[in-house]
Amino acid sequence: MTVEDIVKFLRKKGWIESTTESGAVQFNSPDFLGFNPTIEINIPRIVHAVDLDRYTSKMLDTLADIYDLSVTDLTYLIKPIINCHTQIYTADHVPPFLAKSLLPFPLYFLFPFSLSTMIFRTYYAYPYRWHYQRWYRKASEIIYRIRRPIERSGLGPYIGLLIAIQIFFVLLPSTPEFEQLRKWSWEHHLIVIPQTGPGKILAIIILLLLFKSIRNMAVAVLEKLWSLLAILPEREVKELIQRYLYLGRFSYIKQETLFRLLQHQYPEGTGFVVLPMDMAYMGAGGLKHHASYHRQMDELAAIKERFRDAIYPFVFADPRRIAAEPDQFDYDVIDGALVLRDCFIRKYIEEFRFSGFKISPALGYYPFDERLLPLWKYAADNAIPIMTDCSKGVLYYRGTKRLEWDRHPVFVEQVRGDYYKPLLMQEISNREFTSNFTHPLNYLCLLEELLLRQLVSNSRDPRIREIFGYTNSKTPLKHDLNHLKLCFGHFGGDDEWIRFIRKDNDNFASELLRNPNMGMSFLSNKEGETRPGRLAQIWRYGDWYSVICSLMLQFPNIYADVSYILHNPDIRPLLKQTLLNPRLKTRVLFGTDYYMVQKYKSERTLMADLADSLTNKEFDLMARVNPREFLYNKLYGAINI
């Protein structure tokens, strides 16, 4: 960063009052920085251009003391914020049968996601645009002219009563007794709307159009019915409907339009990590050709070309696509390093300069899938970041649980004495057994050399042994993934944060509190003895927040973002506490999960809530300093904003 950059920033903030014709810079006052009025910076009000280097260095040193940061990190604070978790994929990129795990065959065919998309597209193509039509404004004027004399004359309640009678008879059951009452009311002109089907519909429309209180009552009833879904045994039904609604709401919008809408909610210059989704293999039906994963990525490449340094898109990696498409990921191994051939990954990472990889194991695979191991070696050696979804959401594998998914491929549990068997995972429903793929403890199989060695030893592809320098099961690997740069999206989910808060007597959570520099021990007990079955105990009884924090403390490049969970005010005190840890505070990233989180709060509201909960220093770490460390890679260095 040059002196000119800093002066430009100070001027934009209003900390520089003016510049004279001779090139001098006039500051507002000695305490112009505004962080603490009691701190004085001994800088003259008039600083000549030749002295800017010296005074700028002095300013940065003083600010570094205030922020308790290095001068290098401090320069990041002068730069824009970065939202590390956003999405702009559309309804076209979602398979049709998300309801497959909730409804029996063939009922889920009756509620395809395309139905929600069609309804919203029809609404935005026609009724939504009526507000801007001349005839709509004219109709509104006519309704106003009808209502105005009624309200002024005091006849409103009587007319309301008359219409209420019409509605009463509309809803009245058809029985001989009520038919006599209906006939009498008709003869005495209490019913003025025919009781036919169209007449009933007309009565309801008139009631809703003319009386706002009735409309509000109808909305209140619908909201109560909606809230009932939250207490049903299948709470997932409500969550899935919400996902349908919010994806459908944006079904008429293209990715670029969504990105522009996102930009407009943030200060100028803000950067955004954009995460695509590849749902072709989740067992919920196929996608149309125009909405294929390749088309989605082509659109993202065009958006990146247009918006340059405002967008940092990732590449989605699915082991099943790698297996199905040989040109997806291809490489040579040269002296233990991966050199990419001409393939999809190389084009988007090295040519189009996409910023990282995205995975979503809940779609039906482990993050340590053998087909992904070479990709993770390439990412680790080049410091390319990986973003993984780590929460229990509604986008998960919709197919049938396979037999091999009953036992964990790596972790074992004690049967008796020294006899161990692979960890039994007895979950049956899709939502439950797919959380086994998402569990943060799975990533220890990549980061811990002993566990990675086991995976490499069992690999079917001989090139994997060459990549990691495998000798035998007793000899450490020559190359491991200890330096893998990984971010846990959603930080495990707000439900796991609440679980940590409420489990006062949990031994694993207590380990994190008692040992804030290392967190829980994964492979050994409190006596320091290695216990193969300990991981099974953590798997079953440990909360995800404690596991993720422990991984962040023990490995150099592990991050977590607070996307989506920010909407829950109950997690903010724990977030504040997390940022007090000197190690953890450098690994937490700001993210929102736009646009999925909007079913709870808007982007502006999330920003305001965060500003109310955190200090400037804490927010700047999450949104300015840490994201730049996360996005740095060895292929093309630091990001430009």
XYZ file of C-alpha atoms in Angstrom:
641
model
C 0.000 0.000 0.000
C 1.359 3.402 -1.001
C 1.198 6.644 0.949
C -1.239 7.941 -1.659
C -3.607 5.034 -0.908
C -3.625 5.835 2.796
C -4.112 9.558 2.234
C -6.975 8.799 -0.152
C -8.551 6.609 2.519
C -8.108 9.277 5.224
C -9.672 11.885 2.970
C -12.646 9.620 2.222
C -13.174 9.105 5.961
C -13.117 12.845 6.547
C -9.953 12.676 8.603
C -8.172 15.038 6.199
C -9.674 18.474 6.001
C -8.008 19.821 2.865
C -4.904 19.965 0.729
C -3.211 23.227 -0.173
C -1.844 24.273 -3.524
C 1.667 23.517 -2.276
C 0.728 19.883 -1.656
C 0.323 20.084 2.111
C -2.311 18.002 3.880
C -4.382 19.499 6.709
C -5.809 17.133 9.314
C -8.997 17.886 11.212
C -7.500 17.565 14.702
C -4.918 15.547 16.686
C -7.643 13.051 17.666
C -9.054 12.786 14.124
C -8.982 8.994 14.196
C -11.841 8.891 16.630
C -10.987 5.530 18.187
C -10.176 6.956 21.599
C -10.257 10.678 22.411
C -7.647 10.212 25.153
C -5.003 9.047 22.647
C -3.037 11.872 21.112
C -1.046 11.488 17.919
C 1.662 14.085 17.689
C 1.144 15.041 14.056
C 1.122 18.680 12.957
C -2.092 19.995 11.477
C -0.132 20.861 8.332
C 1.907 17.998 6.836
C 3.940 18.609 3.683
C 4.094 15.978 0.970
C 7.767 15.258 1.621
C 6.954 14.267 5.209
C 3.961 12.052 4.434
C 5.996 8.827 4.575
C 7.271 9.588 8.042
C 3.952 10.722 9.441
C 1.995 7.923 7.774
C 4.324 5.390 9.361
C 3.822 7.102 12.701
C 0.048 7.019 12.283
C 0.075 3.327 11.433
C 2.308 2.492 14.391
C -0.038 4.306 16.761
C -3.107 2.679 15.252
C -1.422 -0.723 15.427
C -1.023 -0.250 19.172
C -4.699 0.712 19.496
C -5.882 -2.281 17.466
C -3.249 -4.667 18.870
C -2.311 -5.686 15.316
C 0.760 -5.712 13.163
C 1.153 -2.789 10.765
C 0.665 -5.261 7.885
C -2.676 -6.389 9.271
C -3.613 -2.819 10.055
C -3.314 -1.809 6.419
C -6.113 -4.273 5.714
C -8.430 -2.112 7.819
C -8.076 0.651 5.287
C -9.489 -1.666 2.657
C -13.143 -2.624 2.022
C -14.934 -5.422 3.851
C -15.397 -8.877 2.325
C -18.479 -11.065 2.709
C -16.992 -14.569 2.648
C -20.186 -16.565 2.125
C -22.773 -15.604 -0.503
C -24.727 -17.503 -3.138
C -26.311 -16.341 -6.378
C -27.346 -19.639 -7.937
C -30.997 -19.589 -9.006
C -34.012 -21.890 -8.904
C -32.968 -23.320 -12.269
C -29.937 -24.901 -10.597
C -32.058 -26.820 -8.072
C -33.301 -30.356 -8.920
C -37.080 -30.848 -9.000
C -37.724 -33.419 -6.262
C -36.411 -31.974 -3.004
C -39.567 -33.340 -1.348
C -38.441 -36.891 -2.145
C -37.293 -37.662 1.413
C -40.454 -36.231 2.974
C -43.221 -37.697 0.817
C -43.661 -41.319 -0.245
C -43.481 -42.385 -3.862
C -45.162 -41.188 -6.042
C -46.537 -38.206 -4.077
C -43.327 -36.196 -4.334
C -43.871 -36.038 -8.098
C -46.945 -33.917 -7.365
C -44.865 -31.229 -5.629
C -41.816 -30.631 -7.826
C -39.682 -27.586 -7.209
C -40.496 -26.502 -10.763
C -44.097 -25.932 -9.561
C -42.883 -23.341 -7.038
C -40.710 -21.796 -9.740
C -43.617 -21.630 -12.185
C -45.903 -19.958 -9.613
C -43.371 -17.272 -8.764
C -42.411 -16.644 -12.369
C -46.072 -16.284 -13.293
C -46.596 -13.871 -10.400
C -43.627 -11.683 -11.309
C -44.494 -11.780 -15.006
C -48.129 -10.683 -14.507
C -49.680 -9.720 -11.103
C -46.448 -8.139 -9.840
C -46.344 -5.849 -12.869
C -49.983 -4.819 -12.530
C -48.972 -2.205 -9.960
C -47.222 -0.295 -12.722
C -50.084 -0.518 -15.236
C -52.439 2.359 -15.934
C -55.539 0.222 -15.485
C -54.387 -0.831 -12.001
C -53.920 2.763 -10.902
C -57.342 3.602 -12.337
C -58.948 0.686 -10.467
C -57.263 1.806 -7.238
C -58.687 5.286 -7.765
C -62.200 3.886 -8.302
C -61.984 1.787 -5.122
C -60.800 4.868 -3.223
C -63.741 6.919 -4.524
C -66.127 4.194 -3.395
C -64.582 3.874 0.058
C -64.210 7.607 0.714
C -67.937 8.556 0.983
C -68.672 5.325 2.852
C -66.126 6.131 5.530
C -67.151 9.802 5.777
C -70.848 9.018 6.072
C -70.341 6.525 8.883
C -71.909 3.712 6.881
C -68.710 1.695 6.909
C -69.610 -0.545 9.904
C -73.080 -1.308 8.509
C -71.783 -2.161 5.079
C -69.079 -4.270 6.734
C -71.796 -6.092 8.657
C -73.725 -6.708 5.443
C -70.632 -8.123 3.715
C -69.815 -10.195 6.790
C -73.301 -11.736 6.469
C -72.502 -12.634 2.869
C -69.293 -14.325 3.971
C -71.147 -16.097 6.784
C -73.502 -17.691 4.302
C -70.623 -18.482 1.955
C -68.995 -20.521 4.715
C -72.256 -21.961 6.025
C -72.589 -25.731 5.527
C -75.315 -26.921 3.190
C -77.916 -28.488 5.533
C -81.752 -28.315 5.417
C -81.863 -26.028 8.475
C -79.328 -23.561 7.128
C -80.922 -23.653 3.672
C -84.142 -22.326 5.198
C -82.210 -19.530 6.904
C -80.392 -18.733 3.665
C -83.698 -18.618 1.752
C -85.273 -16.289 4.344
C -82.227 -13.959 4.231
C -82.360 -13.837 0.453
C -86.053 -12.951 0.451
C -85.408 -10.143 2.958
C -82.444 -8.774 0.938
C -79.854 -9.592 3.580
C -77.976 -11.586 0.960
C -77.228 -9.530 -2.120
C -74.565 -11.744 -3.691
C -75.709 -14.969 -5.384
C -74.686 -18.043 -3.415
C -73.275 -19.778 -6.455
C -69.598 -20.689 -6.741
C -68.617 -17.447 -8.587
C -70.806 -15.455 -6.211
C -68.985 -16.842 -3.195
C -65.620 -16.002 -4.698
C -66.855 -12.460 -5.500
C -67.953 -11.935 -1.894
C -64.535 -12.905 -0.541
C -62.719 -10.666 -3.056
C -64.894 -7.650 -2.181
C -64.345 -8.220 1.514
C -60.565 -8.391 1.125
C -60.387 -5.397 -1.227
C -62.524 -3.008 0.791
C -61.541 -3.809 4.359
C -57.918 -3.719 5.437
C -58.766 -5.136 8.871
C -60.174 -8.276 7.210
C -57.025 -8.596 5.114
C -54.904 -8.297 8.239
C -57.024 -10.929 9.946
C -56.568 -13.307 7.008
C -52.804 -12.748 7.071
C -52.726 -13.360 10.833
C -54.570 -16.662 10.412
C -52.128 -17.769 7.711
C -49.174 -16.835 9.933
C -50.617 -18.909 12.787
C -51.092 -21.874 10.483
C -47.512 -21.424 9.279
C -46.179 -21.326 12.842
C -47.884 -24.659 13.558
C -45.480 -26.303 11.119
C -42.625 -25.471 13.483
C -44.020 -27.740 16.218
C -44.850 -30.667 13.988
C -42.670 -33.782 14.357
C -41.230 -33.088 10.905
C -39.993 -29.545 11.429
C -38.031 -30.121 8.258
C -41.280 -29.686 6.311
C -41.395 -26.016 7.253
C -37.719 -25.536 6.488
C -38.131 -27.139 3.078
C -41.154 -24.974 2.281
C -39.137 -21.915 3.272
C -36.359 -23.010 0.947
C -38.917 -23.506 -1.845
C -40.322 -20.038 -1.245
C -37.034 -18.192 -1.135
C -35.535 -19.960 -4.108
C -38.811 -19.485 -5.947
C -38.870 -15.826 -4.985
C -35.683 -15.287 -6.969
C -36.603 -17.688 -9.759
C -37.153 -14.906 -12.262
C -33.702 -13.425 -11.656
C -30.409 -14.355 -13.266
C -27.159 -14.760 -11.344
C -25.819 -11.385 -12.436
C -28.975 -9.598 -11.301
C -28.761 -11.332 -7.931
C -25.165 -10.197 -7.602
C -26.106 -6.609 -8.399
C -28.871 -6.720 -5.775
C -26.300 -7.992 -3.268
C -23.838 -5.231 -4.126
C -26.453 -2.533 -3.578
C -26.821 -3.550 0.065
C -23.163 -2.907 0.937
C -20.736 0.022 0.817
C -19.002 0.690 -2.468
C -15.940 -1.478 -3.022
C -17.122 -4.428 -0.886
C -15.881 -7.837 -2.034
C -17.956 -11.019 -2.132
C -17.035 -14.694 -2.102
C -19.651 -16.364 -4.327
C -20.235 -20.082 -3.851
C -21.863 -22.191 -6.593
C -23.800 -25.430 -6.052
C -23.701 -28.674 -8.034
C -26.831 -30.659 -7.130
C -26.844 -33.040 -10.082
C -25.843 -36.048 -7.951
C -28.005 -35.552 -4.859
C -30.681 -38.001 -6.023
C -33.468 -35.440 -6.420
C -33.910 -35.568 -10.175
C -32.012 -34.173 -13.117
C -31.471 -30.592 -14.221
C -32.372 -29.113 -17.567
C -29.517 -28.530 -19.995
C -29.754 -24.752 -19.807
C -29.320 -24.981 -16.011
C -26.431 -27.448 -15.929
C -23.479 -26.982 -13.604
C -21.259 -26.049 -16.554
C -23.691 -23.328 -17.629
C -23.795 -22.025 -14.055
C -19.995 -21.795 -13.983
C -19.847 -20.143 -17.410
C -22.204 -17.458 -16.125
C -20.040 -16.970 -13.025
C -16.947 -16.577 -15.208
C -18.720 -13.877 -17.215
C -19.776 -12.082 -14.018
C -16.214 -12.191 -12.703
C -14.939 -10.743 -15.968
C -17.471 -7.931 -15.691
C -17.075 -7.100 -11.993
C -13.386 -8.021 -11.590
C -12.247 -7.490 -7.994
C -15.730 -7.245 -6.484
C -16.382 -10.977 -6.832
C -14.346 -14.006 -5.734
C -16.133 -17.098 -7.053
C -15.229 -20.644 -6.023
C -15.387 -23.896 -8.005
C -17.698 -26.622 -6.718
C -15.988 -30.022 -6.346
C -18.025 -33.229 -6.314
C -16.156 -36.573 -6.420
C -18.945 -38.158 -8.479
C -18.581 -35.554 -11.214
C -14.809 -36.030 -11.151
C -15.395 -39.761 -11.721
C -18.058 -39.223 -14.403
C -16.188 -36.556 -16.392
C -12.494 -37.338 -16.987
C -11.820 -33.773 -18.145
C -13.106 -32.356 -14.853
C -9.821 -32.873 -12.976
C -6.700 -34.292 -14.596
C -3.099 -34.003 -13.504
C 0.491 -35.233 -13.614
C 2.580 -35.988 -10.525
C 6.035 -34.434 -10.702
C 8.315 -34.824 -7.647
C 5.329 -35.196 -5.333
C 3.585 -32.093 -6.710
C 0.467 -31.997 -8.840
C 0.666 -30.226 -12.181
C -2.734 -29.841 -13.785
C -3.348 -30.878 -17.341
C -5.866 -29.108 -19.549
C -9.072 -29.696 -17.556
C -12.079 -27.932 -16.068
C -10.388 -27.229 -12.706
C -7.297 -25.785 -14.368
C -9.375 -23.521 -16.619
C -11.338 -21.997 -13.764
C -8.618 -21.835 -11.104
C -5.526 -20.968 -13.105
C -6.969 -19.224 -16.174
C -10.161 -17.585 -14.922
C -8.570 -17.069 -11.493
C -11.431 -18.386 -9.399
C -10.488 -18.118 -5.748
C -11.089 -21.530 -4.180
C -13.110 -24.736 -3.950
C -16.568 -25.336 -2.491
C -17.898 -28.684 -1.252
C -21.176 -29.760 0.324
C -20.713 -33.298 1.724
C -24.376 -33.523 2.768
C -25.125 -34.147 -0.918
C -23.790 -37.678 -0.448
C -20.023 -38.080 0.085
C -17.271 -37.744 2.662
C -14.836 -34.816 2.387
C -11.997 -37.363 2.423
C -13.406 -39.267 -0.564
C -10.483 -40.890 -2.400
C -11.345 -38.996 -5.593
C -10.915 -35.694 -3.766
C -7.540 -36.409 -2.140
C -5.416 -35.326 -5.158
C -7.447 -32.112 -5.400
C -6.836 -31.354 -1.730
C -3.097 -31.922 -2.221
C -3.138 -29.433 -5.107
C -5.133 -26.953 -2.985
C -2.893 -27.327 0.077
C 0.359 -26.901 -1.848
C -0.949 -23.739 -3.502
C -2.728 -22.344 -0.409
C -6.034 -22.390 -2.297
C -8.919 -22.081 0.194
C -11.737 -24.619 0.525
C -15.202 -23.727 1.778
C -17.345 -26.558 3.140
C -20.937 -26.467 4.310
C -20.980 -27.560 7.949
C -24.494 -27.452 9.369
C -27.659 -29.540 9.279
C -29.651 -27.894 6.512
C -32.288 -28.961 3.985
C -30.031 -29.521 0.977
C -28.858 -33.112 1.346
C -28.755 -36.419 -0.491
C -32.271 -37.640 -1.369
C -31.379 -41.185 -2.412
C -31.371 -44.408 -0.401
C -28.777 -45.009 2.307
C -26.134 -47.415 1.064
C -24.984 -50.402 3.064
C -21.400 -49.135 3.354
C -22.670 -45.950 5.010
C -23.639 -47.906 8.130
C -19.999 -47.901 9.277
C -17.489 -45.050 9.290
C -14.592 -45.645 6.871
C -11.940 -44.458 9.369
C -13.188 -44.114 12.953
C -13.556 -47.155 15.204
C -15.391 -47.871 18.450
C -14.425 -50.187 21.271
C -16.331 -53.457 21.515
C -14.391 -55.012 24.392
C -10.797 -54.787 25.579
C -8.556 -54.093 22.601
C -11.147 -55.232 20.089
C -12.465 -52.407 17.922
C -14.918 -52.267 15.040
C -15.708 -49.465 12.558
C -17.998 -46.885 14.128
C -21.646 -47.887 13.666
C -23.883 -45.087 12.401
C -27.514 -46.089 12.855
C -29.273 -43.052 11.408
C -31.980 -43.942 8.893
C -33.682 -40.791 7.614
C -31.874 -38.843 4.908
C -31.501 -35.729 7.013
C -29.928 -37.714 9.848
C -27.553 -39.998 7.966
C -26.294 -37.229 5.658
C -25.155 -35.291 8.734
C -22.559 -38.064 9.077
C -20.950 -36.703 5.898
C -21.094 -33.141 7.237
C -19.684 -33.842 10.719
C -16.610 -31.613 11.282
C -14.640 -34.502 12.802
C -14.371 -35.982 9.287
C -11.837 -33.303 8.393
C -9.421 -34.650 10.980
C -8.946 -37.530 8.526
C -7.362 -34.995 6.156
C -5.463 -32.881 8.669
C -4.066 -35.580 10.977
C -1.230 -37.448 9.244
C -1.928 -40.757 11.018
C -5.527 -40.851 9.762
C -4.607 -39.582 6.290
C -2.002 -42.344 6.067
C -4.744 -44.889 6.650
C -6.816 -43.413 3.805
C -3.836 -43.384 1.460
C -2.960 -46.969 2.411
C -6.475 -48.125 1.460
C -6.672 -46.123 -1.779
C -7.329 -47.974 -5.008
C -5.594 -45.415 -7.205
C -1.797 -46.019 -7.061
C -1.157 -42.369 -7.964
C -2.492 -41.300 -4.561
C 0.279 -43.195 -2.801
C 2.782 -41.480 -5.063
C 1.276 -38.053 -4.391
C 1.597 -38.370 -0.616
C 4.841 -40.311 -0.566
C 3.431 -43.433 1.042
C 5.948 -46.061 2.252
C 4.003 -48.358 4.584
C 1.393 -48.179 7.333
C 4.075 -47.624 10.011
C 6.035 -44.847 8.260
C 4.774 -41.243 8.193
C 3.820 -39.845 4.803
C 6.382 -37.686 3.054
C 3.654 -35.210 2.129
C 0.543 -34.574 4.230
C -2.365 -32.099 4.370
C -1.595 -30.471 7.706
C -1.403 -27.117 5.896
C -4.775 -27.453 4.123
C -6.655 -24.139 4.101
C -10.271 -24.854 4.997
C -13.282 -22.869 6.209
C -16.261 -24.408 7.988
C -19.264 -22.590 6.530
C -21.977 -21.784 9.111
C -19.557 -22.729 11.962
C -21.441 -25.980 12.589
C -24.887 -24.354 12.744
C -26.587 -22.259 15.420
C -28.175 -25.381 16.925
C -24.703 -26.715 17.787
C -23.758 -23.341 19.311
C -26.848 -23.511 21.533
C -25.944 -27.098 22.393
C -22.496 -25.940 23.552
C -23.980 -23.123 25.626
C -26.495 -25.359 27.408
C -24.288 -28.406 28.119
C -22.552 -27.137 31.242
C -21.334 -30.573 32.350
C -20.139 -31.857 28.974
C -16.561 -33.119 29.235
C -15.614 -32.355 25.624
C -16.908 -28.777 25.762
C -15.084 -28.348 29.073
C -11.805 -29.348 27.401
C -12.133 -26.359 25.083
C -12.667 -24.031 28.036
C -9.876 -25.526 30.166
C -7.362 -25.557 27.326
C -7.999 -22.425 25.241
C -4.739 -22.862 23.308
C -5.436 -26.369 21.991
C -9.038 -27.287 22.721
C -10.010 -30.939 22.995
C -7.532 -33.757 22.420
C -8.671 -35.893 19.509
C -6.491 -38.988 19.659
C -5.548 -39.305 23.325
C -7.327 -39.173 26.675
C -6.604 -36.789 29.564
C -3.764 -39.046 30.711
C -2.088 -38.646 27.323
C -2.737 -42.243 26.263
C -3.692 -42.874 22.636
C -7.174 -44.375 22.460
C -8.509 -45.429 19.032
C -12.081 -45.305 20.307
C -11.897 -41.719 21.573
C -12.913 -40.309 18.202
C -16.100 -42.386 18.324
C -16.950 -40.846 21.698
C -16.367 -37.315 20.391
C -18.440 -38.181 17.320
C -21.419 -39.231 19.414
C -21.268 -36.847 22.351
C -19.202 -33.814 21.375
C -20.816 -30.655 20.003
C -19.708 -29.362 16.612
C -18.751 -25.922 17.939
C -16.118 -27.448 20.240
C -14.800 -29.709 17.476
C -14.436 -26.853 14.985
C -12.787 -24.519 17.500
C -10.325 -27.262 18.475
C -9.415 -27.833 14.817
C -8.904 -24.076 14.382
C -6.595 -24.020 17.404
C -4.503 -27.047 16.402
C -4.031 -26.534 12.665
C -2.584 -23.398 11.055
C -5.070 -22.726 8.236
C -8.502 -23.694 9.567
C -11.214 -21.017 9.525
C -14.968 -20.801 10.186
C -17.535 -18.270 9.032
C -20.689 -17.103 10.795
C -22.921 -17.171 7.724
C -26.600 -17.912 8.265
C -26.236 -18.383 12.036
C -25.937 -14.600 12.385
C -29.714 -14.289 12.235
C -29.990 -15.962 15.669
C -29.397 -13.399 18.462
C -28.735 -16.213 20.947
C -25.334 -16.967 19.410
C -23.924 -13.431 19.594
C -22.656 -13.597 23.206
C -20.748 -16.775 22.346
C -19.398 -15.129 19.187
C -18.142 -12.287 21.360
C -16.487 -14.801 23.676
C -14.959 -16.675 20.730
C -13.305 -13.476 19.498
C -11.619 -13.044 22.891
C -9.420 -16.063 22.168
C -6.194 -14.678 20.611
C -5.974 -17.584 18.151
C -9.605 -18.000 17.239
C -10.140 -14.306 16.604
C -7.791 -14.487 13.595
C -9.748 -17.378 12.023
C -13.376 -16.235 12.176
C -14.763 -14.840 8.907
C -17.701 -12.568 8.193
C -20.347 -14.087 5.908
C -24.126 -13.960 5.631
C -25.262 -16.797 3.301
C -27.081 -14.379 1.014
C -29.780 -14.835 -0.148
C -30.968 -17.840 1.898
C -30.735 -15.959 5.190
C -33.225 -13.347 3.987
C -36.100 -15.511 5.169
C -35.031 -14.269 8.621
C -33.298 -10.932 8.118
C -32.021 -8.672 5.360
C -28.327 -8.112 4.725
C -28.565 -4.609 6.178
C -30.193 -5.919 9.345
C -27.501 -8.559 9.781
C -24.816 -5.902 9.401
C -26.559 -3.635 11.904
C -26.974 -6.473 14.409
C -23.316 -7.381 14.096
C -22.227 -3.762 14.515
C -24.349 -3.580 17.666
C -22.803 -6.769 19.083
C -19.123 -6.291 18.241
C -16.532 -3.563 18.580
C -15.043 -1.931 15.491
C -11.878 -3.893 16.103
C -13.686 -7.233 16.263
C -15.754 -6.566 13.154
C -12.725 -5.346 11.196
C -10.874 -8.559 12.023
C -13.758 -10.700 10.785
C -14.618 -8.647 7.709
C -11.322 -7.071 6.608
C -8.218 -8.721 8.034
C -9.069 -12.430 8.235
C -10.769 -12.717 4.803
C -7.653 -11.436 3.047
C -5.508 -14.045 4.757
C -8.044 -16.715 3.831
C -8.227 -15.699 0.154
C -4.469 -15.404 -0.355
C -2.984 -18.169 -2.490
C 0.380 -18.957 -4.017
C -0.839 -18.916 -7.618
C -1.536 -15.188 -7.844
C -0.911 -13.818 -4.356
C -3.104 -11.439 -2.398
C -6.469 -10.191 -3.605
C -6.600 -6.711 -5.082
C -9.205 -4.888 -3.000
